[in-house]
Each structure stands twice: as structure tokens, then as C-alpha cells.
mmCIF file of C-alpha atoms and ligand atoms in Angstrom:
data_model
loop_
_atom_site.group_PDB
_atom_site.id
_atom_site.type_symbol
_atom_site.label_atom_id
_atom_site.label_comp_id
_atom_site.label_asym_id
_atom_site.label_seq_id
_atom_site.Cartn_x
_atom_site.Cartn_y
_atom_site.Cartn_z
ATOM 1 C CA MET W 1 16.246 71.787 -8.448
ATOM 2 C CA PHE W 2 19.493 70.662 -9.743
ATOM 3 C CA LYS W 3 21.492 67.934 -7.356
ATOM 4 C CA PRO W 4 24.924 68.149 -8.333
ATOM 5 C CA SER W 5 27.360 64.887 -8.137
ATOM 6 C CA ALA W 6 30.185 64.720 -5.651
ATOM 7 C CA LYS W 7 33.075 64.394 -8.377
ATOM 8 C CA VAL W 8 33.954 66.860 -11.165
ATOM 9 C CA TRP W 9 36.486 66.345 -14.417
ATOM 10 C CA MET W 10 38.516 69.514 -14.306
ATOM 11 C CA ASN W 11 41.579 69.825 -16.374
ATOM 12 C CA ASN W 12 42.378 66.180 -16.437
ATOM 13 C CA HIS W 13 41.762 65.204 -12.763
ATOM 14 C CA LEU W 14 38.452 63.896 -11.107
ATOM 15 C CA VAL W 15 38.122 66.007 -7.888
ATOM 16 C CA PRO W 16 35.544 66.620 -5.372
ATOM 17 C CA LEU W 17 32.991 69.332 -6.251
ATOM 18 C CA GLU W 18 34.335 71.365 -3.377
ATOM 19 C CA GLU W 19 37.725 71.689 -5.088
ATOM 20 C CA ALA W 20 36.669 72.319 -8.507
ATOM 21 C CA LYS W 21 37.332 76.088 -8.521
ATOM 22 C CA VAL W 22 38.706 78.783 -10.559
ATOM 23 C CA SER W 23 39.983 82.212 -9.889
ATOM 24 C CA VAL W 24 38.020 85.477 -9.464
ATOM 25 C CA TRP W 25 40.114 86.773 -12.334
ATOM 26 C CA ALA W 26 39.130 84.157 -14.686
ATOM 27 C CA HIS W 27 38.137 86.000 -17.880
ATOM 28 C CA GLY W 28 34.866 84.282 -18.262
ATOM 29 C CA ILE W 29 33.469 85.457 -15.017
ATOM 30 C CA HIS W 30 33.940 89.132 -16.076
ATOM 31 C CA TYR W 31 32.723 88.595 -19.718
ATOM 32 C CA GLY W 32 30.719 85.637 -19.856
ATOM 33 C CA ASP W 33 33.349 83.838 -22.877
ATOM 34 C CA ASN W 34 32.564 80.450 -21.557
ATOM 35 C CA ILE W 35 31.158 77.894 -23.866
ATOM 36 C CA PHE W 36 29.317 74.611 -22.511
ATOM 37 C CA GLU W 37 27.024 71.904 -23.409
ATOM 38 C CA GLY W 38 23.846 70.414 -21.884
ATOM 39 C CA ILE W 39 23.946 66.253 -22.335
ATOM 40 C CA LYS W 40 21.172 63.911 -20.708
ATOM 41 C CA ILE W 41 21.824 60.561 -19.635
ATOM 42 C CA TYR W 42 18.656 57.917 -19.426
ATOM 43 C CA LYS W 43 17.939 54.999 -17.749
ATOM 44 C CA CYS W 44 17.202 52.544 -20.398
ATOM 45 C CA ILE W 45 14.334 49.942 -20.698
ATOM 46 C CA ASP W 46 16.991 47.145 -19.752
ATOM 47 C CA GLY W 47 18.260 48.992 -16.612
ATOM 48 C CA ARG W 48 21.384 50.281 -18.313
ATOM 49 C CA SER W 49 22.393 53.826 -18.577
ATOM 50 C CA ALA W 50 23.170 55.753 -21.942
ATOM 51 C CA ILE W 51 24.250 58.752 -23.154
ATOM 52 C CA PHE W 52 21.925 60.682 -25.384
ATOM 53 C CA ARG W 53 23.712 61.330 -28.893
ATOM 54 C CA LEU W 54 27.079 62.168 -27.163
ATOM 55 C CA ARG W 55 29.071 62.726 -30.213
ATOM 56 C CA PRO W 56 26.947 65.324 -31.589
ATOM 57 C CA HIS W 57 27.231 67.216 -28.354
ATOM 58 C CA VAL W 58 30.863 66.898 -28.347
ATOM 59 C CA ARG W 59 31.105 68.057 -31.959
ATOM 60 C CA ARG W 60 29.159 71.112 -30.901
ATOM 61 C CA LEU W 61 31.224 71.917 -27.669
ATOM 62 C CA PHE W 62 34.409 72.437 -30.049
ATOM 63 C CA PHE W 63 32.233 74.133 -32.558
ATOM 64 C CA SER W 64 31.159 76.717 -29.858
ATOM 65 C CA ALA W 65 34.536 77.094 -28.644
ATOM 66 C CA SER W 66 35.981 77.960 -31.851
ATOM 67 C CA ALA W 67 32.912 80.449 -32.692
ATOM 68 C CA ILE W 68 34.779 82.817 -30.042
ATOM 69 C CA GLY W 69 38.071 81.836 -30.428
ATOM 70 C CA LEU W 70 38.862 79.510 -27.554
ATOM 71 C CA LYS W 71 40.848 76.243 -27.925
ATOM 72 C CA ILE W 72 39.884 73.199 -26.091
ATOM 73 C CA PRO W 73 43.188 71.637 -25.040
ATOM 74 C CA PHE W 74 41.781 67.842 -25.192
ATOM 75 C CA SER W 75 40.659 66.078 -28.461
ATOM 76 C CA MET W 76 36.833 65.081 -28.834
ATOM 77 C CA ILE W 77 37.725 61.456 -28.128
ATOM 78 C CA GLU W 78 39.507 62.419 -24.616
ATOM 79 C CA ILE W 79 36.288 64.766 -23.498
ATOM 80 C CA GLU W 80 34.120 61.887 -24.452
ATOM 81 C CA GLN W 81 36.033 59.248 -22.319
ATOM 82 C CA ALA W 82 36.440 61.883 -19.601
ATOM 83 C CA ILE W 83 32.454 61.905 -19.602
ATOM 84 C CA ILE W 84 32.086 58.554 -19.503
ATOM 85 C CA ASP W 85 34.442 58.062 -16.827
ATOM 86 C CA THR W 86 32.981 60.886 -14.594
ATOM 87 C CA ILE W 87 29.427 59.120 -15.033
ATOM 88 C CA LYS W 88 30.692 55.738 -13.637
ATOM 89 C CA GLU W 89 32.953 57.905 -10.982
ATOM 90 C CA ASN W 90 29.675 59.445 -9.836
ATOM 91 C CA ASN W 91 27.252 56.336 -10.599
ATOM 92 C CA LEU W 92 25.145 58.675 -12.160
ATOM 93 C CA VAL W 93 22.281 56.563 -13.493
ATOM 94 C CA GLU W 94 20.061 59.302 -14.813
ATOM 95 C CA GLY W 95 20.474 62.973 -15.266
ATOM 96 C CA TYR W 96 22.347 65.971 -16.477
ATOM 97 C CA ILE W 97 25.977 66.550 -18.211
ATOM 98 C CA ARG W 98 27.501 69.694 -18.212
ATOM 99 C CA PRO W 99 31.059 70.052 -20.071
ATOM 100 C CA LEU W 100 31.917 73.746 -19.467
ATOM 101 C CA ILE W 101 35.073 75.546 -21.131
ATOM 102 C CA ILE W 102 35.987 78.367 -18.947
ATOM 103 C CA SER W 103 37.846 81.288 -20.313
ATOM 104 C CA GLY W 104 40.836 81.691 -17.603
ATOM 105 C CA GLU W 105 43.164 83.825 -15.900
ATOM 106 C CA GLY W 106 45.586 85.942 -18.068
ATOM 107 C CA ASP W 107 44.847 89.477 -19.978
ATOM 108 C CA ILE W 108 41.555 91.132 -18.160
ATOM 109 C CA GLY W 109 40.696 92.985 -21.367
ATOM 110 C CA PRO W 110 37.605 92.196 -23.761
ATOM 111 C CA CYS W 111 39.635 90.159 -25.989
ATOM 112 C CA PRO W 112 42.261 88.354 -24.379
ATOM 113 C CA HIS W 113 45.056 86.092 -25.938
ATOM 114 C CA ASN W 114 46.693 83.064 -24.495
ATOM 115 C CA ASN W 115 44.431 83.056 -21.313
ATOM 116 C CA VAL W 116 44.444 79.803 -19.405
ATOM 117 C CA ILE W 117 41.441 77.250 -20.648
ATOM 118 C CA HIS W 118 39.812 75.235 -17.747
ATOM 119 C CA THR W 119 38.014 72.135 -19.017
ATOM 120 C CA VAL W 120 35.252 70.859 -16.785
ATOM 121 C CA ILE W 121 32.734 68.068 -16.786
ATOM 122 C CA GLY W 122 29.793 68.483 -14.083
ATOM 123 C CA MET W 123 26.924 66.494 -13.737
ATOM 124 C CA GLY W 124 23.815 65.779 -11.625
ATOM 125 C CA GLU W 125 20.311 64.755 -11.236
ATOM 126 C CA TRP W 126 18.064 67.338 -12.751
ATOM 127 C CA GLU W 127 14.060 67.105 -13.658
ATOM 128 C CA SER W 128 12.879 68.504 -17.001
ATOM 129 C CA TYR W 129 13.486 72.455 -17.495
ATOM 130 C CA PHE W 130 9.698 72.656 -17.516
ATOM 131 C CA ASN W 131 8.658 69.789 -15.163
ATOM 132 C CA LYS W 132 5.069 70.739 -16.786
ATOM 133 C CA GLU W 133 2.981 68.800 -18.871
ATOM 134 C CA THR W 134 2.050 71.599 -21.036
ATOM 135 C CA ILE W 135 3.381 75.191 -21.077
ATOM 136 C CA ARG W 136 1.842 78.774 -21.351
ATOM 137 C CA THR W 137 4.137 81.418 -23.229
ATOM 138 C CA LYS W 138 4.595 84.903 -23.933
ATOM 139 C CA ILE W 139 6.317 86.320 -26.792
ATOM 140 C CA SER W 140 9.454 88.339 -25.612
ATOM 141 C CA ARG W 141 10.424 92.053 -25.649
ATOM 142 C CA TRP W 142 13.982 90.191 -26.033
ATOM 143 C CA ARG W 143 14.981 89.599 -29.318
ATOM 144 C CA ARG W 144 17.655 87.265 -30.833
ATOM 145 C CA ASP W 145 19.795 88.347 -34.090
ATOM 146 C CA HIS W 146 22.709 87.125 -35.945
ATOM 147 C CA ARG W 147 24.493 90.643 -35.625
ATOM 148 C CA VAL W 148 24.015 90.627 -31.940
ATOM 149 C CA MET W 149 25.721 87.400 -30.602
ATOM 150 C CA PRO W 150 26.603 84.252 -31.909
ATOM 151 C CA PHE W 151 23.556 82.419 -30.931
ATOM 152 C CA TYR W 152 24.148 79.522 -32.919
ATOM 153 C CA ALA W 153 26.814 78.572 -30.594
ATOM 154 C CA LYS W 154 26.408 77.816 -26.829
ATOM 155 C CA VAL W 155 28.288 80.827 -25.301
ATOM 156 C CA ALA W 156 27.533 81.638 -21.725
ATOM 157 C CA ALA W 157 26.926 85.475 -22.470
ATOM 158 C CA ASP W 158 23.988 84.086 -24.824
ATOM 159 C CA TYR W 159 22.337 83.100 -21.793
ATOM 160 C CA VAL W 160 21.893 86.723 -20.329
ATOM 161 C CA ASN W 161 19.344 87.164 -23.457
ATOM 162 C CA ALA W 162 17.900 83.744 -21.907
ATOM 163 C CA LYS W 163 17.359 84.764 -18.788
ATOM 164 C CA LEU W 164 15.969 88.274 -19.679
ATOM 165 C CA ALA W 165 13.538 86.470 -21.767
ATOM 166 C CA LYS W 166 12.471 84.080 -19.131
ATOM 167 C CA MET W 167 12.403 86.360 -16.220
ATOM 168 C CA GLU W 168 9.843 88.428 -18.350
ATOM 169 C CA ALA W 169 7.699 85.793 -18.992
ATOM 170 C CA GLU W 170 7.611 84.363 -15.407
ATOM 171 C CA ALA W 171 7.173 87.996 -14.092
ATOM 172 C CA SER W 172 3.849 88.054 -16.206
ATOM 173 C CA GLY W 173 2.942 84.600 -15.083
ATOM 174 C CA PHE W 174 3.866 82.859 -17.901
ATOM 175 C CA ASP W 175 6.182 79.546 -17.744
ATOM 176 C CA ASP W 176 8.445 80.713 -20.632
ATOM 177 C CA ALA W 177 9.182 82.904 -23.593
ATOM 178 C CA ILE W 178 8.934 82.841 -27.439
ATOM 179 C CA VAL W 179 11.830 84.731 -28.723
ATOM 180 C CA LEU W 180 11.543 86.663 -32.131
ATOM 181 C CA ASP W 181 14.328 88.089 -34.305
ATOM 182 C CA LEU W 182 14.654 91.617 -35.350
ATOM 183 C CA HIS W 183 12.331 91.098 -38.213
ATOM 184 C CA ASP W 184 9.394 89.670 -36.384
ATOM 185 C CA TYR W 185 10.152 86.017 -37.164
ATOM 186 C CA VAL W 186 10.032 83.383 -34.401
ATOM 187 C CA ILE W 187 13.347 82.164 -33.383
ATOM 188 C CA GLU W 188 13.161 79.549 -30.476
ATOM 189 C CA MET W 189 12.000 79.561 -26.916
ATOM 190 C CA SER W 190 14.570 80.968 -24.177
ATOM 191 C CA ALA W 191 16.391 77.613 -24.036
ATOM 192 C CA ALA W 192 14.745 75.290 -26.344
ATOM 193 C CA ASN W 193 14.024 75.146 -30.034
ATOM 194 C CA ILE W 194 10.344 75.742 -31.249
ATOM 195 C CA PHE W 195 8.109 73.548 -33.315
ATOM 196 C CA VAL W 196 4.921 73.940 -35.054
ATOM 197 C CA VAL W 197 2.101 71.835 -36.573
ATOM 198 C CA LYS W 198 -0.079 73.568 -39.609
ATOM 199 C CA GLY W 199 -2.464 71.071 -41.172
ATOM 200 C CA SER W 200 0.049 67.998 -41.799
ATOM 201 C CA VAL W 201 3.036 69.785 -41.759
ATOM 202 C CA LEU W 202 5.709 70.036 -38.880
ATOM 203 C CA MET W 203 7.628 73.279 -39.076
ATOM 204 C CA THR W 204 10.626 74.703 -37.188
ATOM 205 C CA PRO W 205 12.686 77.878 -38.291
ATOM 206 C CA SER W 206 15.850 77.492 -40.386
ATOM 207 C CA PRO W 207 19.428 76.860 -39.016
ATOM 208 C CA ASP W 208 20.201 79.939 -41.009
ATOM 209 C CA GLN W 209 18.132 82.066 -38.575
ATOM 210 C CA ALA W 210 19.634 83.160 -34.905
ATOM 211 C CA ILE W 211 18.518 79.465 -33.508
ATOM 212 C CA LEU W 212 20.796 77.067 -31.905
ATOM 213 C CA ARG W 213 21.020 73.783 -33.864
ATOM 214 C CA GLY W 214 19.325 71.840 -31.253
ATOM 215 C CA ILE W 215 20.597 68.159 -31.052
ATOM 216 C CA THR W 216 16.682 67.205 -30.117
ATOM 217 C CA ARG W 217 15.520 69.428 -32.589
ATOM 218 C CA ASP W 218 17.626 67.569 -35.315
ATOM 219 C CA SER W 219 16.265 64.309 -33.344
ATOM 220 C CA ILE W 220 12.776 65.319 -33.924
ATOM 221 C CA ILE W 221 12.835 66.325 -37.527
ATOM 222 C CA ARG W 222 14.658 62.711 -38.117
ATOM 223 C CA LEU W 223 11.544 60.892 -36.276
ATOM 224 C CA ALA W 224 9.109 62.820 -37.676
ATOM 225 C CA ARG W 225 10.283 61.905 -41.204
ATOM 226 C CA ASP W 226 10.949 58.164 -40.099
ATOM 227 C CA MET W 227 7.059 58.313 -39.212
ATOM 228 C CA GLY W 228 6.027 60.090 -42.633
ATOM 229 C CA ILE W 229 5.554 63.224 -41.529
ATOM 230 C CA LYS W 230 6.176 66.007 -43.887
ATOM 231 C CA VAL W 231 8.972 68.526 -42.433
ATOM 232 C CA LYS W 232 9.571 71.825 -43.131
ATOM 233 C CA ASP W 233 12.674 72.642 -41.244
ATOM 234 C CA GLU W 234 13.637 75.849 -43.120
ATOM 235 C CA ALA W 235 10.215 77.820 -41.861
ATOM 236 C CA MET W 236 10.061 81.270 -41.628
ATOM 237 C CA ILE W 237 7.362 81.455 -39.042
ATOM 238 C CA ASN W 238 5.737 84.863 -38.233
ATOM 239 C CA LYS W 239 3.338 85.486 -35.436
ATOM 240 C CA ASN W 240 0.413 84.903 -37.548
ATOM 241 C CA LEU W 241 1.618 81.326 -38.611
ATOM 242 C CA LEU W 242 2.172 80.678 -34.856
ATOM 243 C CA TYR W 243 -1.222 81.586 -33.906
ATOM 244 C CA ASP W 244 -2.729 79.722 -36.487
ATOM 245 C CA SER W 245 -1.134 76.908 -35.911
ATOM 246 C CA ASP W 246 -2.830 73.522 -35.021
ATOM 247 C CA GLU W 247 0.236 72.385 -32.318
ATOM 248 C CA ALA W 248 3.300 73.974 -31.323
ATOM 249 C CA PHE W 249 5.801 72.378 -28.994
ATOM 250 C CA SER W 250 9.297 73.296 -27.376
ATOM 251 C CA SER W 251 12.387 70.977 -27.730
ATOM 252 C CA GLY W 252 15.736 70.512 -25.933
ATOM 253 C CA THR W 253 17.770 68.271 -24.069
ATOM 254 C CA ALA W 254 16.586 69.523 -20.846
ATOM 255 C CA ALA W 255 13.083 70.585 -22.141
ATOM 256 C CA GLU W 256 12.810 67.108 -24.183
ATOM 257 C CA VAL W 257 9.369 67.829 -26.166
ATOM 258 C CA THR W 258 7.084 69.973 -24.053
ATOM 259 C CA PRO W 259 3.708 71.122 -25.972
ATOM 260 C CA ILE W 260 2.702 74.688 -25.733
ATOM 261 C CA LYS W 261 -0.696 75.474 -24.664
ATOM 262 C CA THR W 262 -1.196 79.059 -25.144
ATOM 263 C CA VAL W 263 0.810 82.010 -26.251
ATOM 264 C CA ALA W 264 0.457 85.532 -25.342
ATOM 265 C CA GLU W 265 1.379 88.974 -26.410
ATOM 266 C CA GLU W 266 1.702 92.455 -24.838
ATOM 267 C CA ASP W 267 0.210 95.590 -26.517
ATOM 268 C CA GLY W 268 2.520 98.558 -27.002
ATOM 269 C CA GLU W 269 6.012 100.052 -27.261
ATOM 270 C CA GLY W 270 9.043 101.357 -25.579
ATOM 271 C CA ASP W 271 8.092 101.668 -21.888
ATOM 272 C CA LYS W 272 4.491 101.467 -22.440
ATOM 273 C CA TYR W 273 2.957 97.908 -22.393
ATOM 274 C CA THR W 274 -0.510 97.638 -21.588
ATOM 275 C CA ASP W 275 -3.136 94.448 -22.082
ATOM 276 C CA ILE W 276 -1.613 91.028 -22.503
ATOM 277 C CA GLU W 277 -3.862 88.663 -24.664
ATOM 278 C CA GLU W 278 -3.314 85.109 -24.255
ATOM 279 C CA MET W 279 -4.474 83.094 -27.198
ATOM 280 C CA PRO W 280 -4.557 79.134 -27.327
ATOM 281 C CA ILE W 281 -2.593 77.331 -29.923
ATOM 282 C CA GLY W 282 -5.031 74.422 -31.572
ATOM 283 C CA LYS W 283 -8.252 72.581 -30.477
ATOM 284 C CA GLU W 284 -6.253 70.546 -27.919
ATOM 285 C CA CYS W 285 -3.206 70.192 -26.075
ATOM 286 C CA PRO W 286 -1.126 68.351 -26.722
ATOM 287 C CA GLY W 287 -2.181 67.723 -30.324
ATOM 288 C CA PRO W 288 -1.969 64.406 -32.040
ATOM 289 C CA ILE W 289 1.612 64.966 -33.659
ATOM 290 C CA THR W 290 2.965 66.434 -30.837
ATOM 291 C CA LYS W 291 1.841 63.422 -28.685
ATOM 292 C CA LYS W 292 3.156 60.953 -31.081
ATOM 293 C CA LEU W 293 6.604 62.767 -31.240
ATOM 294 C CA ARG W 294 6.953 62.772 -27.605
ATOM 295 C CA GLU W 295 6.424 59.399 -27.377
ATOM 296 C CA LEU W 296 8.658 58.252 -29.726
ATOM 297 C CA PHE W 297 11.718 60.615 -28.661
ATOM 298 C CA LEU W 298 11.444 59.386 -25.214
ATOM 299 C CA LYS W 299 11.105 55.577 -26.272
ATOM 300 C CA ALA W 300 14.215 56.342 -28.458
ATOM 301 C CA ALA W 301 16.224 58.227 -25.776
ATOM 302 C CA LYS W 302 15.619 55.407 -23.635
ATOM 303 C CA GLY W 303 16.718 52.456 -25.665
ATOM 304 C CA GLU W 304 13.219 51.069 -26.717
ATOM 305 C CA VAL W 305 13.932 51.324 -30.436
ATOM 306 C CA PRO W 306 16.798 49.466 -31.555
ATOM 307 C CA GLU W 307 17.716 51.508 -34.833
ATOM 308 C CA TYR W 308 17.716 54.879 -32.532
ATOM 309 C CA ALA W 309 19.539 53.026 -30.022
ATOM 310 C CA ARG W 310 22.320 51.877 -32.179
ATOM 311 C CA GLU W 311 22.765 55.385 -33.932
ATOM 312 C CA TRP W 312 21.911 57.509 -30.603
ATOM 313 C CA LEU W 313 23.085 55.898 -27.225
ATOM 314 C CA THR W 314 26.228 55.488 -25.752
ATOM 315 C CA TYR W 315 25.752 52.646 -22.859
ATOM 316 C CA VAL W 316 27.523 53.238 -19.780
ATOM 317 C CA ASP W 317 28.023 49.988 -18.418
HETATM 318 N N1 PMP S 401 18.158 76.821 -28.064
HETATM 319 C C1 PMP S 401 18.685 77.427 -26.941
HETATM 320 C C2 PMP S 401 18.884 78.730 -26.568
HETATM 321 C C3 PMP S 401 19.209 76.624 -25.943
HETATM 322 O O1 PMP S 401 19.709 76.782 -24.930
HETATM 323 C C4 PMP S 401 18.907 74.908 -26.111
HETATM 324 C C5 PMP S 401 19.385 73.806 -25.105
HETATM 325 N N2 PMP S 401 20.450 73.334 -25.589
HETATM 326 C C6 PMP S 401 18.245 74.462 -27.417
HETATM 327 C C7 PMP S 401 18.111 75.516 -27.987
HETATM 328 C C8 PMP S 401 17.879 72.965 -27.773
HETATM 329 O O2 PMP S 401 19.027 72.412 -27.910
HETATM 330 P P1 PMP S 401 19.389 71.035 -27.484
HETATM 331 O O3 PMP S 401 18.259 70.183 -28.325
HETATM 332 O O4 PMP S 401 20.842 70.401 -28.310
HETATM 333 O O5 PMP S 401 19.408 70.653 -26.257
#
């Protein structure tokens, strides 16, 4: 369960959570044209708290806004400072930060011009997205494709696709969905990226496919290369490669690194789906490469490796 902090930063003011409100006529409530970020703050080994990769998250916030024509009325530096101020105000030691740009009041047609923009930074305590050591997954009936929605940006409306995929997986008793594109290539999870290991090579779908360019994905690629693991970060992963892989895991700010134990698939098409077949991935879960990457990722996020701490962490004193 998410436990929201008491104070929210909204349009340049720190206000109590109960006062952080928008009108029912906010455009984004009707059409989902809001954008957001998800950032983690970890309690580090030395007792201090640090935001993990603040700058790339804030950069992606601005990228997502521009992808759907929203203009954030603050600079990146102002947003970063507001995040730090709000953490301090809330005394948040470890948790999840949610910057949110709301398409506000004005026109009510689907493509508004000059509507108010609300800039919000909320935060709170949240366990992992999965809260499980390993997950069982199902290939979703829902797809992601470039020509359908801007899945490369964190647009609220994209997450109806994520909800549908996760809802479908949970209805069949699985933890999460694996989403394919319209050509049957593996894209990502409901709200996390995916990696597979085949032999000694770590693979993940290409940024040219309908993926969100995850900041955890980027961190894992860097850590793996630093460990001497060969990485193919523009892989075209079809279902056969997935089933045949030695290891698979999901990566994300909230998901961190979560090993995938099994993948299931339904038979049938249209409304007529029949059997579900569930297959294990590799011989053991987590596999050795996943285990090593997971350990190093958490060490890096918690300030245990000076090189990554210098580059990736913003300490909040
Ligand atoms: N894909 C989707 C659809 C997501 O929602 C997320 C979570 N933000 C990710 C991938 C992983 O991105 P990140 O590592 O930046 O959290």
C-alpha cells in the first residue's frame, strides 16, 4: 500500500495533501493527457537519504510533456529543487516521488490550447511494485505499438493499456503481463522493462520499439557492461527467444530488479481463448546473472559503490 506524505508541492507552494486539488474540469481528468514521473529515494548505508538518478528523471518529465504538447511552467532546476524541498518538508527517508503535470482547466475538446497547467510533486512510502522475490507472468492480449500511443513517454493515458494488461494477468492468477507489439515482438511488462539472458549475453528490446526508455534499464545496462557482461540493448526478442532464455527479469523504479520465474501463454484468438500453458524460464530463478545484477543495482542505489554514488545519487541532507 502507498502511504502518501502530508505535504504536496503544487504550483510553487507547499500545501497540505488535502488542499492539493484540481477542478473536475481539468482536461486531463477527461482525456488522460497528464504526464508524470516515478522516482525513488533510498536510505543509504551511511544513514543519509539519496534520490536515485534525479536529473534523468526530471529530463524525462520534460521530454514526456513535450511529447504531448504540454509546457511545464518551471525550469528543470526549479523542479529538482522543489523535489528536494518537498522531501525535506515531509522528512521522507525512503520512498517514492511522483512529479505530475496535469493538463488543467480551459477548453474541453480533445486538443486544448492554452489550458492551465498544474505542476504537482507528491511523495510517500511505497514497497516494491511486485513485493515478491520472483514473479509468474502471462503474455498479454493487449499490445503496444508506436502508431497507437506515445509509449516512449510517461503519459497517463498510456497506463490504461498497463492497467488492462495487469488486470488480465491477475485475473488468470499471474503477477504481471508481458506485452508484445503488433508484430509479436516482446516489448515490456505492464509498467517495467524486460531483460532476458541467453548464454552469456544480456538482451533487452531496442529503444526504437514501443518501450519506455527506463532509467533502471539504462542503469542495468551500465552495471552489466561494467561487470564485463555482453549486452545487446537493441535486441528483437520474439516469443521463442523468451521461452528459450536462461534467465529473465523485469526492471523499473518501483519494480527494481524482479526475476521472472515463469511465462504463460493462452491458446486461441478473438473471444475464444482456451488453455493456458505456463513454462519455467531457465533452470533456476533467479539465475546467476540476474542475482548479481540485482545485488549490484541495490548496492549502487544505496550508496555502497562510490563511483555510482557520485554519478547517480543526490543526497538530501
Ligand atoms: N516501462 C513502463 C511502461 C513503465 O511504466 C516503467 C516505470 N516507470 C518502466 C518501463 C521502467 O522505467 P524506469 O526504470 O525509468 O522506472
